[in-house]
Structures are given as C-alpha cells and as structure tokens.
PDB file of C-alpha atoms and ligand atoms in Angstrom:
ATOM      1  CA  UNK A   1      12.313   4.702 -14.010  1.00  0.00           C
ATOM      2  CA  UNK A   2      13.584   8.073 -13.948  1.00  0.00           C
ATOM      3  CA  UNK A   3      11.518  10.680 -12.144  1.00  0.00           C
ATOM      4  CA  UNK A   4      11.235  12.640 -15.247  1.00  0.00           C
ATOM      5  CA  UNK A   5       7.817  13.327 -16.493  1.00  0.00           C
ATOM      6  CA  UNK A   6       8.822  13.928 -19.982  1.00  0.00           C
ATOM      7  CA  UNK A   7      10.106  10.435 -20.041  1.00  0.00           C
ATOM      8  CA  UNK A   8       8.459   8.891 -23.367  1.00  0.00           C
ATOM      9  CA  UNK A   9       7.113   5.897 -21.363  1.00  0.00           C
ATOM     10  CA  UNK A  10       4.488   8.458 -20.269  1.00  0.00           C
ATOM     11  CA  UNK A  11       3.306   9.103 -23.578  1.00  0.00           C
ATOM     12  CA  UNK A  12       4.285   6.465 -26.177  1.00  0.00           C
ATOM     13  CA  UNK A  13       2.611   2.904 -25.913  1.00  0.00           C
ATOM     14  CA  UNK A  14       5.126   0.613 -27.509  1.00  0.00           C
ATOM     15  CA  UNK A  15       8.317   2.419 -25.044  1.00  0.00           C
ATOM     16  CA  UNK A  16       5.838   1.709 -22.013  1.00  0.00           C
ATOM     17  CA  UNK A  17       5.245  -1.785 -23.510  1.00  0.00           C
ATOM     18  CA  UNK A  18       8.928  -2.280 -23.870  1.00  0.00           C
ATOM     19  CA  UNK A  19      10.024  -0.580 -20.644  1.00  0.00           C
ATOM     20  CA  UNK A  20       7.657  -2.909 -18.750  1.00  0.00           C
ATOM     21  CA  UNK A  21       8.852  -5.987 -20.811  1.00  0.00           C
ATOM     22  CA  UNK A  22      12.397  -4.855 -19.534  1.00  0.00           C
ATOM     23  CA  UNK A  23      11.230  -4.384 -16.130  1.00  0.00           C
ATOM     24  CA  UNK A  24       9.348  -7.892 -15.613  1.00  0.00           C
ATOM     25  CA  UNK A  25      11.430 -10.078 -17.700  1.00  0.00           C
ATOM     26  CA  UNK A  26      15.206  -8.980 -17.190  1.00  0.00           C
ATOM     27  CA  UNK A  27      16.549 -12.738 -18.147  1.00  0.00           C
ATOM     28  CA  UNK A  28      14.259 -12.654 -21.009  1.00  0.00           C
ATOM     29  CA  UNK A  29      10.554 -13.349 -21.885  1.00  0.00           C
ATOM     30  CA  UNK A  30       8.939 -16.179 -19.855  1.00  0.00           C
ATOM     31  CA  UNK A  31       5.307 -17.849 -19.772  1.00  0.00           C
ATOM     32  CA  UNK A  32       3.249 -16.489 -16.706  1.00  0.00           C
ATOM     33  CA  UNK A  33       0.925 -19.874 -17.058  1.00  0.00           C
ATOM     34  CA  UNK A  34       3.781 -22.324 -17.189  1.00  0.00           C
ATOM     35  CA  UNK A  35       7.226 -20.700 -16.825  1.00  0.00           C
ATOM     36  CA  UNK A  36       8.167 -21.504 -20.049  1.00  0.00           C
ATOM     37  CA  UNK A  37      11.164 -19.554 -21.852  1.00  0.00           C
ATOM     38  CA  UNK A  38      10.051 -20.993 -25.165  1.00  0.00           C
ATOM     39  CA  UNK A  39       7.748 -18.572 -26.414  1.00  0.00           C
ATOM     40  CA  UNK A  40       7.478 -16.326 -29.494  1.00  0.00           C
ATOM     41  CA  UNK A  41       6.295 -12.827 -30.423  1.00  0.00           C
ATOM     42  CA  UNK A  42       3.221 -12.920 -32.166  1.00  0.00           C
ATOM     43  CA  UNK A  43       3.414 -11.390 -35.622  1.00  0.00           C
ATOM     44  CA  UNK A  44       0.496  -8.897 -36.973  1.00  0.00           C
ATOM     45  CA  UNK A  45      -1.179  -5.547 -35.801  1.00  0.00           C
ATOM     46  CA  UNK A  46      -4.074  -7.122 -33.809  1.00  0.00           C
ATOM     47  CA  UNK A  47      -1.590  -9.053 -31.905  1.00  0.00           C
ATOM     48  CA  UNK A  48       0.947  -6.499 -30.825  1.00  0.00           C
ATOM     49  CA  UNK A  49       2.403  -6.844 -27.591  1.00  0.00           C
ATOM     50  CA  UNK A  50       1.303 -10.615 -27.592  1.00  0.00           C
ATOM     51  CA  UNK A  51       3.220 -13.676 -27.129  1.00  0.00           C
ATOM     52  CA  UNK A  52       2.761 -17.152 -27.644  1.00  0.00           C
ATOM     53  CA  UNK A  53       3.894 -20.019 -25.782  1.00  0.00           C
ATOM     54  CA  UNK A  54       5.477 -23.122 -27.319  1.00  0.00           C
ATOM     55  CA  UNK A  55       4.724 -25.238 -24.544  1.00  0.00           C
ATOM     56  CA  UNK A  56       1.359 -24.652 -23.086  1.00  0.00           C
ATOM     57  CA  UNK A  57       0.551 -23.246 -26.427  1.00  0.00           C
ATOM     58  CA  UNK A  58      -1.517 -20.146 -24.158  1.00  0.00           C
ATOM     59  CA  UNK A  59      -1.241 -16.469 -25.410  1.00  0.00           C
ATOM     60  CA  UNK A  60       0.006 -13.576 -22.993  1.00  0.00           C
ATOM     61  CA  UNK A  61       1.161 -10.071 -22.726  1.00  0.00           C
ATOM     62  CA  UNK A  62       3.335  -8.437 -20.271  1.00  0.00           C
ATOM     63  CA  UNK A  63       0.068  -7.501 -18.548  1.00  0.00           C
ATOM     64  CA  UNK A  64      -0.982 -11.155 -18.005  1.00  0.00           C
ATOM     65  CA  UNK A  65      -1.132 -12.054 -13.954  1.00  0.00           C
ATOM     66  CA  UNK A  66      -0.677  -8.665 -12.986  1.00  0.00           C
ATOM     67  CA  UNK A  67      -2.616  -5.766 -11.742  1.00  0.00           C
ATOM     68  CA  UNK A  68      -2.839  -4.478 -15.075  1.00  0.00           C
ATOM     69  CA  UNK A  69      -4.074  -7.694 -16.934  1.00  0.00           C
ATOM     70  CA  UNK A  70      -7.741  -7.033 -18.379  1.00  0.00           C
ATOM     71  CA  UNK A  71      -7.516  -3.312 -18.231  1.00  0.00           C
ATOM     72  CA  UNK A  72      -8.442  -1.339 -21.394  1.00  0.00           C
ATOM     73  CA  UNK A  73      -6.423   1.682 -20.193  1.00  0.00           C
ATOM     74  CA  UNK A  74      -3.118   2.283 -22.370  1.00  0.00           C
ATOM     75  CA  UNK A  75       0.177   1.287 -20.157  1.00  0.00           C
ATOM     76  CA  UNK A  76       1.379   4.558 -20.425  1.00  0.00           C
ATOM     77  CA  UNK A  77      -1.150   5.724 -18.200  1.00  0.00           C
ATOM     78  CA  UNK A  78      -0.898   3.059 -15.601  1.00  0.00           C
ATOM     79  CA  UNK A  79       2.737   3.894 -15.260  1.00  0.00           C
ATOM     80  CA  UNK A  80       1.960   7.519 -15.151  1.00  0.00           C
ATOM     81  CA  UNK A  81      -0.263   7.022 -12.420  1.00  0.00           C
ATOM     82  CA  UNK A  82       1.755   4.289 -10.943  1.00  0.00           C
ATOM     83  CA  UNK A  83       4.556   6.934 -10.700  1.00  0.00           C
ATOM     84  CA  UNK A  84       2.378  10.222  -9.536  1.00  0.00           C
ATOM     85  CA  UNK A  85       1.117   8.235  -6.694  1.00  0.00           C
ATOM     86  CA  UNK A  86       4.275   6.577  -5.663  1.00  0.00           C
ATOM     87  CA  UNK A  87       5.859  10.044  -5.818  1.00  0.00           C
ATOM     88  CA  UNK A  88       3.168  12.146  -4.036  1.00  0.00           C
ATOM     89  CA  UNK A  89       3.959  12.331  -0.433  1.00  0.00           C
ATOM     90  CA  UNK A  90       0.570  13.525   0.605  1.00  0.00           C
ATOM     91  CA  UNK A  91      -1.439  11.118  -1.486  1.00  0.00           C
ATOM     92  CA  UNK A  92      -3.272  11.606  -4.688  1.00  0.00           C
ATOM     93  CA  UNK A  93      -6.838  11.867  -4.949  1.00  0.00           C
ATOM     94  CA  UNK A  94      -8.685   9.406  -7.844  1.00  0.00           C
ATOM     95  CA  UNK A  95     -10.405  12.929  -8.822  1.00  0.00           C
ATOM     96  CA  UNK A  96      -7.191  14.652  -9.374  1.00  0.00           C
ATOM     97  CA  UNK A  97      -5.490  11.996 -11.078  1.00  0.00           C
ATOM     98  CA  UNK A  98      -8.496  11.371 -13.508  1.00  0.00           C
ATOM     99  CA  UNK A  99      -8.261  14.833 -14.605  1.00  0.00           C
ATOM    100  CA  UNK A 100      -4.292  14.478 -15.350  1.00  0.00           C
ATOM    101  CA  UNK A 101      -4.855  11.261 -17.241  1.00  0.00           C
ATOM    102  CA  UNK A 102      -7.635  11.905 -19.079  1.00  0.00           C
ATOM    103  CA  UNK A 103      -9.670   9.369 -17.671  1.00  0.00           C
ATOM    104  CA  UNK A 104     -13.373   8.489 -16.260  1.00  0.00           C
ATOM    105  CA  UNK A 105     -13.377   8.963 -12.091  1.00  0.00           C
ATOM    106  CA  UNK A 106     -14.452   5.643 -12.276  1.00  0.00           C
ATOM    107  CA  UNK A 107     -11.882   4.271 -14.195  1.00  0.00           C
ATOM    108  CA  UNK A 108      -9.287   6.399 -12.113  1.00  0.00           C
ATOM    109  CA  UNK A 109     -10.642   5.347  -8.910  1.00  0.00           C
ATOM    110  CA  UNK A 110     -10.435   1.420  -9.828  1.00  0.00           C
ATOM    111  CA  UNK A 111      -6.699   1.957 -10.634  1.00  0.00           C
ATOM    112  CA  UNK A 112      -6.271   3.742  -7.500  1.00  0.00           C
ATOM    113  CA  UNK A 113      -6.623   0.860  -5.834  1.00  0.00           C
ATOM    114  CA  UNK A 114      -4.834  -1.803  -7.858  1.00  0.00           C
ATOM    115  CA  UNK A 115      -2.142   0.632  -7.488  1.00  0.00           C
ATOM    116  CA  UNK A 116      -2.241   0.300  -3.684  1.00  0.00           C
ATOM    117  CA  UNK A 117      -2.583  -3.242  -3.965  1.00  0.00           C
ATOM    118  CA  UNK A 118       0.997  -3.782  -5.617  1.00  0.00           C
ATOM    119  CA  UNK A 119       2.205  -1.491  -2.803  1.00  0.00           C
ATOM    120  CA  UNK A 120       1.222  -4.336  -0.384  1.00  0.00           C
ATOM    121  CA  UNK A 121       4.124  -6.188   0.830  1.00  0.00           C
ATOM    122  CA  UNK A 122       4.646  -9.827  -0.077  1.00  0.00           C
ATOM    123  CA  UNK A 123       6.016 -12.665   1.935  1.00  0.00           C
ATOM    124  CA  UNK A 124       7.106 -10.517   4.887  1.00  0.00           C
ATOM    125  CA  UNK A 125       9.327 -11.536   7.600  1.00  0.00           C
ATOM    126  CA  UNK A 126       8.638 -10.015  11.255  1.00  0.00           C
ATOM    127  CA  UNK A 127       9.913  -7.042  11.792  1.00  0.00           C
ATOM    128  CA  UNK A 128      12.279  -5.991  14.718  1.00  0.00           C
ATOM    129  CA  UNK A 129      14.457  -8.494  16.285  1.00  0.00           C
ATOM    130  CA  UNK A 130      17.236  -8.734  19.300  1.00  0.00           C
ATOM    131  CA  UNK A 131      18.517  -5.283  20.301  1.00  0.00           C
ATOM    132  CA  UNK A 132      15.704  -3.524  18.337  1.00  0.00           C
ATOM    133  CA  UNK A 133      12.637  -1.336  19.544  1.00  0.00           C
ATOM    134  CA  UNK A 134       9.214  -2.113  18.097  1.00  0.00           C
ATOM    135  CA  UNK A 135       6.654   1.085  18.929  1.00  0.00           C
ATOM    136  CA  UNK A 136       3.159   0.099  18.856  1.00  0.00           C
ATOM    137  CA  UNK A 137       0.461   2.358  18.785  1.00  0.00           C
ATOM    138  CA  UNK A 138      -3.260   2.680  17.802  1.00  0.00           C
ATOM    139  CA  UNK A 139      -5.329   5.726  16.230  1.00  0.00           C
ATOM    140  CA  UNK A 140      -8.714   6.141  14.872  1.00  0.00           C
ATOM    141  CA  UNK A 141      -8.983   6.880  11.649  1.00  0.00           C
ATOM    142  CA  UNK A 142     -11.965   8.663   9.982  1.00  0.00           C
ATOM    143  CA  UNK A 143     -13.855  11.656   7.882  1.00  0.00           C
ATOM    144  CA  UNK A 144     -14.642  14.493   9.865  1.00  0.00           C
ATOM    145  CA  UNK A 145     -18.400  15.451   9.221  1.00  0.00           C
ATOM    146  CA  UNK A 146     -17.706  18.965   8.467  1.00  0.00           C
ATOM    147  CA  UNK A 147     -15.454  17.716   5.541  1.00  0.00           C
ATOM    148  CA  UNK A 148     -18.589  15.691   3.728  1.00  0.00           C
ATOM    149  CA  UNK A 149     -21.062  18.028   1.979  1.00  0.00           C
ATOM    150  CA  UNK A 150     -24.255  16.131   2.368  1.00  0.00           C
ATOM    151  CA  UNK A 151     -23.608  14.309   5.082  1.00  0.00           C
ATOM    152  CA  UNK A 152     -25.955  13.872   8.012  1.00  0.00           C
ATOM    153  CA  UNK A 153     -24.020  12.069  10.622  1.00  0.00           C
ATOM    154  CA  UNK A 154     -20.277  11.863  11.373  1.00  0.00           C
ATOM    155  CA  UNK A 155     -18.624   8.988   9.195  1.00  0.00           C
ATOM    156  CA  UNK A 156     -17.550   5.951  11.205  1.00  0.00           C
ATOM    157  CA  UNK A 157     -14.189   6.132  12.926  1.00  0.00           C
ATOM    158  CA  UNK A 158     -11.996   3.052  12.408  1.00  0.00           C
ATOM    159  CA  UNK A 159      -9.119   1.772  14.720  1.00  0.00           C
ATOM    160  CA  UNK A 160      -5.610   1.567  13.031  1.00  0.00           C
ATOM    161  CA  UNK A 161      -2.707  -0.366  14.851  1.00  0.00           C
ATOM    162  CA  UNK A 162       0.510   0.317  13.729  1.00  0.00           C
ATOM    163  CA  UNK A 163       3.702  -1.322  14.331  1.00  0.00           C
ATOM    164  CA  UNK A 164       6.824   0.716  13.809  1.00  0.00           C
ATOM    165  CA  UNK A 165      10.492  -1.092  14.213  1.00  0.00           C
ATOM    166  CA  UNK A 166      12.417   2.407  15.298  1.00  0.00           C
ATOM    167  CA  UNK A 167      15.473   1.545  12.469  1.00  0.00           C
ATOM    168  CA  UNK A 168      13.324   0.016  10.093  1.00  0.00           C
ATOM    169  CA  UNK A 169       9.654  -0.430   8.486  1.00  0.00           C
ATOM    170  CA  UNK A 170       6.264  -0.006   9.898  1.00  0.00           C
ATOM    171  CA  UNK A 171       2.858  -2.370   9.545  1.00  0.00           C
ATOM    172  CA  UNK A 172      -0.606  -1.071   9.841  1.00  0.00           C
ATOM    173  CA  UNK A 173      -3.966  -2.650  10.299  1.00  0.00           C
ATOM    174  CA  UNK A 174      -7.516  -2.306  11.020  1.00  0.00           C
ATOM    175  CA  UNK A 175      -8.522  -3.707  14.181  1.00  0.00           C
ATOM    176  CA  UNK A 176     -12.008  -4.152  15.565  1.00  0.00           C
ATOM    177  CA  UNK A 177     -11.003  -3.193  18.706  1.00  0.00           C
ATOM    178  CA  UNK A 178      -8.551  -2.108  21.339  1.00  0.00           C
ATOM    179  CA  UNK A 179      -8.681  -5.529  23.771  1.00  0.00           C
ATOM    180  CA  UNK A 180      -5.518  -7.093  24.376  1.00  0.00           C
ATOM    181  CA  UNK A 181      -6.667 -10.389  23.070  1.00  0.00           C
ATOM    182  CA  UNK A 182      -7.537  -8.483  19.215  1.00  0.00           C
ATOM    183  CA  UNK A 183      -4.100  -6.589  19.665  1.00  0.00           C
ATOM    184  CA  UNK A 184      -1.966  -9.555  20.566  1.00  0.00           C
ATOM    185  CA  UNK A 185      -3.046 -11.595  17.423  1.00  0.00           C
ATOM    186  CA  UNK A 186      -1.424  -8.945  15.239  1.00  0.00           C
ATOM    187  CA  UNK A 187       1.231  -7.795  17.267  1.00  0.00           C
ATOM    188  CA  UNK A 188       3.078 -11.124  18.005  1.00  0.00           C
ATOM    189  CA  UNK A 189       2.561 -12.462  14.254  1.00  0.00           C
ATOM    190  CA  UNK A 190       4.114  -8.879  13.048  1.00  0.00           C
ATOM    191  CA  UNK A 191       6.658  -8.071  15.452  1.00  0.00           C
ATOM    192  CA  UNK A 192       9.515 -10.356  16.532  1.00  0.00           C
ATOM    193  CA  UNK A 193       9.135 -11.484  20.296  1.00  0.00           C
ATOM    194  CA  UNK A 194      13.123 -10.627  20.327  1.00  0.00           C
ATOM    195  CA  UNK A 195      12.308  -6.943  19.961  1.00  0.00           C
ATOM    196  CA  UNK A 196      11.804  -4.523  23.188  1.00  0.00           C
ATOM    197  CA  UNK A 197       8.226  -3.206  23.074  1.00  0.00           C
ATOM    198  CA  UNK A 198       7.414   0.398  23.666  1.00  0.00           C
ATOM    199  CA  UNK A 199       3.828   1.740  23.813  1.00  0.00           C
ATOM    200  CA  UNK A 200       1.754   4.105  25.296  1.00  0.00           C
ATOM    201  CA  UNK A 201      -0.291   3.637  28.625  1.00  0.00           C
ATOM    202  CA  UNK A 202      -3.231   1.441  27.220  1.00  0.00           C
ATOM    203  CA  UNK A 203      -3.901  -1.249  29.781  1.00  0.00           C
ATOM    204  CA  UNK A 204      -3.553  -4.119  26.945  1.00  0.00           C
ATOM    205  CA  UNK A 205       0.019  -3.748  26.074  1.00  0.00           C
ATOM    206  CA  UNK A 206       0.603  -4.842  29.893  1.00  0.00           C
ATOM    207  CA  UNK A 207      -0.002  -8.497  29.109  1.00  0.00           C
ATOM    208  CA  UNK A 208       1.265  -8.321  25.601  1.00  0.00           C
ATOM    209  CA  UNK A 209       4.837  -6.977  26.355  1.00  0.00           C
ATOM    210  CA  UNK A 210       5.411  -9.826  28.936  1.00  0.00           C
ATOM    211  CA  UNK A 211       5.670 -12.063  25.923  1.00  0.00           C
ATOM    212  CA  UNK A 212       8.823  -9.436  24.454  1.00  0.00           C
ATOM    213  CA  UNK A 213      12.115  -8.950  25.710  1.00  0.00           C
ATOM    214  CA  UNK A 214      11.416  -5.669  27.159  1.00  0.00           C
ATOM    215  CA  UNK A 215       8.602  -3.635  27.697  1.00  0.00           C
ATOM    216  CA  UNK A 216       8.035   0.167  28.112  1.00  0.00           C
ATOM    217  CA  UNK A 217       5.092   2.505  28.579  1.00  0.00           C
ATOM    218  CA  UNK A 218       4.520   6.455  28.512  1.00  0.00           C
ATOM    219  CA  UNK A 219       1.681   7.512  30.191  1.00  0.00           C
ATOM    220  CA  UNK A 220       0.426   9.837  27.624  1.00  0.00           C
ATOM    221  CA  UNK A 221      -2.625  11.270  30.114  1.00  0.00           C
ATOM    222  CA  UNK A 222      -0.193  12.257  32.537  1.00  0.00           C
ATOM    223  CA  UNK A 223       1.805  14.536  29.748  1.00  0.00           C
ATOM    224  CA  UNK A 224       4.283  11.858  29.812  1.00  0.00           C
ATOM    225  CA  UNK A 225       6.249  11.777  26.512  1.00  0.00           C
ATOM    226  CA  UNK A 226       9.619  10.083  26.775  1.00  0.00           C
ATOM    227  CA  UNK A 227      10.904   7.980  29.553  1.00  0.00           C
ATOM    228  CA  UNK A 228      14.187   6.575  30.465  1.00  0.00           C
ATOM    229  CA  UNK A 229      16.437   9.237  28.895  1.00  0.00           C
ATOM    230  CA  UNK A 230      14.297   9.187  25.957  1.00  0.00           C
ATOM    231  CA  UNK A 231      14.470   5.513  25.181  1.00  0.00           C
ATOM    232  CA  UNK A 232      10.649   4.985  25.792  1.00  0.00           C
ATOM    233  CA  UNK A 233       8.245   6.340  23.746  1.00  0.00           C
ATOM    234  CA  UNK A 234       6.223   5.941  20.905  1.00  0.00           C
ATOM    235  CA  UNK A 235       7.322   9.249  18.613  1.00  0.00           C
ATOM    236  CA  UNK A 236       8.269   7.150  15.401  1.00  0.00           C
ATOM    237  CA  UNK A 237       4.821   5.336  15.138  1.00  0.00           C
ATOM    238  CA  UNK A 238       2.999   8.873  16.049  1.00  0.00           C
ATOM    239  CA  UNK A 239       5.312  10.420  12.973  1.00  0.00           C
ATOM    240  CA  UNK A 240       4.082   7.643  11.252  1.00  0.00           C
ATOM    241  CA  UNK A 241       0.160   8.447  11.944  1.00  0.00           C
ATOM    242  CA  UNK A 242       0.093  11.973  11.375  1.00  0.00           C
ATOM    243  CA  UNK A 243       1.462  11.502   7.812  1.00  0.00           C
ATOM    244  CA  UNK A 244      -1.294   9.442   7.048  1.00  0.00           C
ATOM    245  CA  UNK A 245      -3.805  11.489   9.069  1.00  0.00           C
ATOM    246  CA  UNK A 246      -2.921  14.749   6.924  1.00  0.00           C
ATOM    247  CA  UNK A 247      -3.494  12.493   3.923  1.00  0.00           C
ATOM    248  CA  UNK A 248      -6.696  10.859   4.834  1.00  0.00           C
ATOM    249  CA  UNK A 249      -8.222  14.182   5.898  1.00  0.00           C
ATOM    250  CA  UNK A 250      -6.584  16.722   3.397  1.00  0.00           C
ATOM    251  CA  UNK A 251      -7.020  14.210   0.419  1.00  0.00           C
ATOM    252  CA  UNK A 252      -9.964  11.194   0.786  1.00  0.00           C
ATOM    253  CA  UNK A 253     -11.657  12.954   3.565  1.00  0.00           C
ATOM    254  CA  UNK A 254     -13.485   9.632   4.380  1.00  0.00           C
ATOM    255  CA  UNK A 255     -12.501   5.947   3.599  1.00  0.00           C
ATOM    256  CA  UNK A 256     -14.491   3.340   3.502  1.00  0.00           C
ATOM    257  CA  UNK A 257     -13.980   0.073   5.829  1.00  0.00           C
ATOM    258  CA  UNK A 258     -13.651  -2.038   2.983  1.00  0.00           C
ATOM    259  CA  UNK A 259     -10.986  -0.056   1.162  1.00  0.00           C
ATOM    260  CA  UNK A 260      -9.031   0.466   4.510  1.00  0.00           C
ATOM    261  CA  UNK A 261      -6.266  -2.026   4.148  1.00  0.00           C
ATOM    262  CA  UNK A 262      -5.477  -0.533   1.099  1.00  0.00           C
ATOM    263  CA  UNK A 263      -4.802   2.907   2.037  1.00  0.00           C
ATOM    264  CA  UNK A 264      -3.015   1.266   5.063  1.00  0.00           C
ATOM    265  CA  UNK A 265      -0.549  -0.579   2.510  1.00  0.00           C
ATOM    266  CA  UNK A 266      -0.171   2.677   0.473  1.00  0.00           C
ATOM    267  CA  UNK A 267       0.905   4.482   3.866  1.00  0.00           C
ATOM    268  CA  UNK A 268       2.854   1.806   4.789  1.00  0.00           C
ATOM    269  CA  UNK A 269       4.874   2.027   1.656  1.00  0.00           C
ATOM    270  CA  UNK A 270       5.225   5.335   1.815  1.00  0.00           C
ATOM    271  CA  UNK A 271       6.558   5.435   5.089  1.00  0.00           C
ATOM    272  CA  UNK A 272       9.057   2.407   4.339  1.00  0.00           C
ATOM    273  CA  UNK A 273      10.395   4.469   1.305  1.00  0.00           C
ATOM    274  CA  UNK A 274      10.779   7.585   2.435  1.00  0.00           C
ATOM    275  CA  UNK A 275      14.720   7.812   2.274  1.00  0.00           C
ATOM    276  CA  UNK A 276      15.024   6.855  -1.400  1.00  0.00           C
ATOM    277  CA  UNK A 277      13.695   8.996  -4.577  1.00  0.00           C
ATOM    278  CA  UNK A 278      10.185   9.350  -6.154  1.00  0.00           C
ATOM    279  CA  UNK A 279      11.960   7.481  -9.234  1.00  0.00           C
ATOM    280  CA  UNK A 280      13.072   4.528  -7.397  1.00  0.00           C
ATOM    281  CA  UNK A 281       9.709   4.443  -5.211  1.00  0.00           C
ATOM    282  CA  UNK A 282       7.685   4.060  -8.405  1.00  0.00           C
ATOM    283  CA  UNK A 283       9.971   1.155  -9.597  1.00  0.00           C
ATOM    284  CA  UNK A 284       9.605  -1.036  -6.393  1.00  0.00           C
ATOM    285  CA  UNK A 285       5.652  -0.025  -6.583  1.00  0.00           C
ATOM    286  CA  UNK A 286       5.982  -1.536 -10.403  1.00  0.00           C
ATOM    287  CA  UNK A 287       7.859  -4.391  -8.954  1.00  0.00           C
ATOM    288  CA  UNK A 288       4.619  -4.997  -6.883  1.00  0.00           C
ATOM    289  CA  UNK A 289       2.288  -5.278  -9.956  1.00  0.00           C
ATOM    290  CA  UNK A 290       3.691  -9.063 -10.543  1.00  0.00           C
ATOM    291  CA  UNK A 291       0.609 -11.539  -9.442  1.00  0.00           C
ATOM    292  CA  UNK A 292      -1.384  -9.093  -7.035  1.00  0.00           C
ATOM    293  CA  UNK A 293      -4.512  -9.105 -10.361  1.00  0.00           C
ATOM    294  CA  UNK A 294      -7.345  -7.533  -8.083  1.00  0.00           C
ATOM    295  CA  UNK A 295     -10.357  -7.607 -10.327  1.00  0.00           C
ATOM    296  CA  UNK A 296     -13.551  -5.462 -10.161  1.00  0.00           C
ATOM    297  CA  UNK A 297     -15.651  -8.076  -8.678  1.00  0.00           C
ATOM    298  CA  UNK A 298     -13.219  -8.692  -5.627  1.00  0.00           C
ATOM    299  CA  UNK A 299     -13.458  -4.641  -5.041  1.00  0.00           C
ATOM    300  CA  UNK A 300     -16.994  -4.793  -5.342  1.00  0.00           C
ATOM    301  CA  UNK A 301     -17.525  -7.604  -3.111  1.00  0.00           C
ATOM    302  CA  UNK A 302     -15.544  -6.024  -0.271  1.00  0.00           C
ATOM    303  CA  UNK A 303     -17.361  -2.844  -0.761  1.00  0.00           C
ATOM    304  CA  UNK A 304     -20.542  -4.970   0.273  1.00  0.00           C
ATOM    305  CA  UNK A 305     -19.490  -7.322   2.517  1.00  0.00           C
TER     306      UNK A 305
HETATM  307 ZN1   ZN B 401       3.067 -21.515 -21.290  1.00  0.00          ZN
END
C-alpha cells in the first residue's frame, strides 16, 4: 500500500477489492472454509466479488474470515480507516475518523476496535534472549477528571505492565495489581529467562529477577535513573509509556477496562513498527486482518463483563 491518500483503492470499490484479493491471496484465491484452490468467481451483478468453492460448495468473498466480515461498510473505507489509524503517531479518535470517512460514530467506533484487533501479534515468541536486556515497567492509565465533561468522579485507573526488549519489541498488558505473583505470571511467559531484566525498585521485581540471567534495578524514588554507566535503566519502557499516555490523554481521554487490551495492542504495534514508513505499517496491519474476526457480540459482551 502506498501512503498516498490519492491512491484509487481509497475511493474506488473495485480497486479496493482487487487490492485486498491480491494482498490476501498472492498465490491464487483459496477457499477460507476448506482451503481448496479449486474455486471460481461467480458471474452476475448481485454476486460481485463472490467466489464459489467447487469442493465444499461454500460461497465466500475476500472479507470472509477476516475482521471485515459481515460488515456493510465499503472496503475502500476499511482500507482508508486502517491506513489513517496505522499512520497516525498520536492515535485517531473515532469521532475524528467518522467525519473523515463520512460514517456514523457508532460504525466508526466499531471499525476502530476491529482494526486494533488486527494489530495484535499472533503466535508470538518470547522477547529478549541471550545477551539481551528486557525492561519491565508498570504505569497507571486512565482519564483525568478535568477531561470529562459530566463526570462526577475521576475515571478508574488501570495498571499496565510493559515489557520492552531494548533492541526489539514491546508487549503490554493490563494487570490486576503489581504484586510479585501477578507480575511474574506475565513476565516469565513473555520474556525469555535468558535475558537480563532491568526494572525500577518495586519489591516485586526482586524475586522475579532471580529467575533471569541477571537483574538490575534503578531507584526512582531516590532520583536515580541509570546505574552501571547507564546500563541499568528503564528509559525505553518509559519512552514507550509516554507515547501511549499522550494518546490516551490527548485523544481518547478515558479508556474502559473492557477495551484496554485492544488499545495496548495498538500502541505496542506502533512502537514495534516505529522505524518503518506509514505505508509499510498500514500494510502490516492489513496482513493481520486474516482470521481475526471480532463480532459486535464479542465487544458488547466484553463491555458488559
Ligand atoms: Zn471450500
């Protein structure tokens, strides 16, 4: 995908469909139901974009089995929304996007969450490893009372744990608390224990650190930000947090617990792809649409949970 907003895939539905088909099926169209390559394009106007599988006899389109499935929103708008979200460094609000796309706020809000879903990594391997430093840091995320027009009390704050490979990717999680047992569960699953762990002075990290090849902590409460000639610090994780906090406070104001993991996925995605171009980042987000269908029911169930 080029990062040119004048690209016809953003305005012409047939070109958007052709782009998606080429992207999803570079080696020929295959049936998302059974995997067969023995398929044919259906003729007739009402079946535009529809394929029929000669083996399982199921019909499908390029959207079937993706986050765009069963959506009545034109593909060209999905492509534009994905591009705008991936390209925006500070995050885009559903309200702003709905004006740009000419869609209702409700539809756009739902689209945004589906696109965030496509930014979640799949089948991930642990970060860090031999001779690698993984920083672990925790922060509180939540809206401020003054940003909410009619709020009587300050919105609830959520604890977020971020693990960053100093030369690689970041992974963030919503955690219930910062007790050693809670943090350990995530840390040992996400980071290779062959790594060196760098943290702040939080006592929970002391025991967890013993499971790693090494552990160093800086004492922030004593105004200490780096030790051992600058080797022990959590500045990478803090930089990663500040990026997200600007987005949360600047764009979204407050984030509900039910949807937090998807926002975290968006911000990890942006961090992990920060060195590539906007167009390349959008292309990676589009690759993630396959097999990650998120239905209205799932989002509502999460919201009511
Ligand atoms: Zn089939």
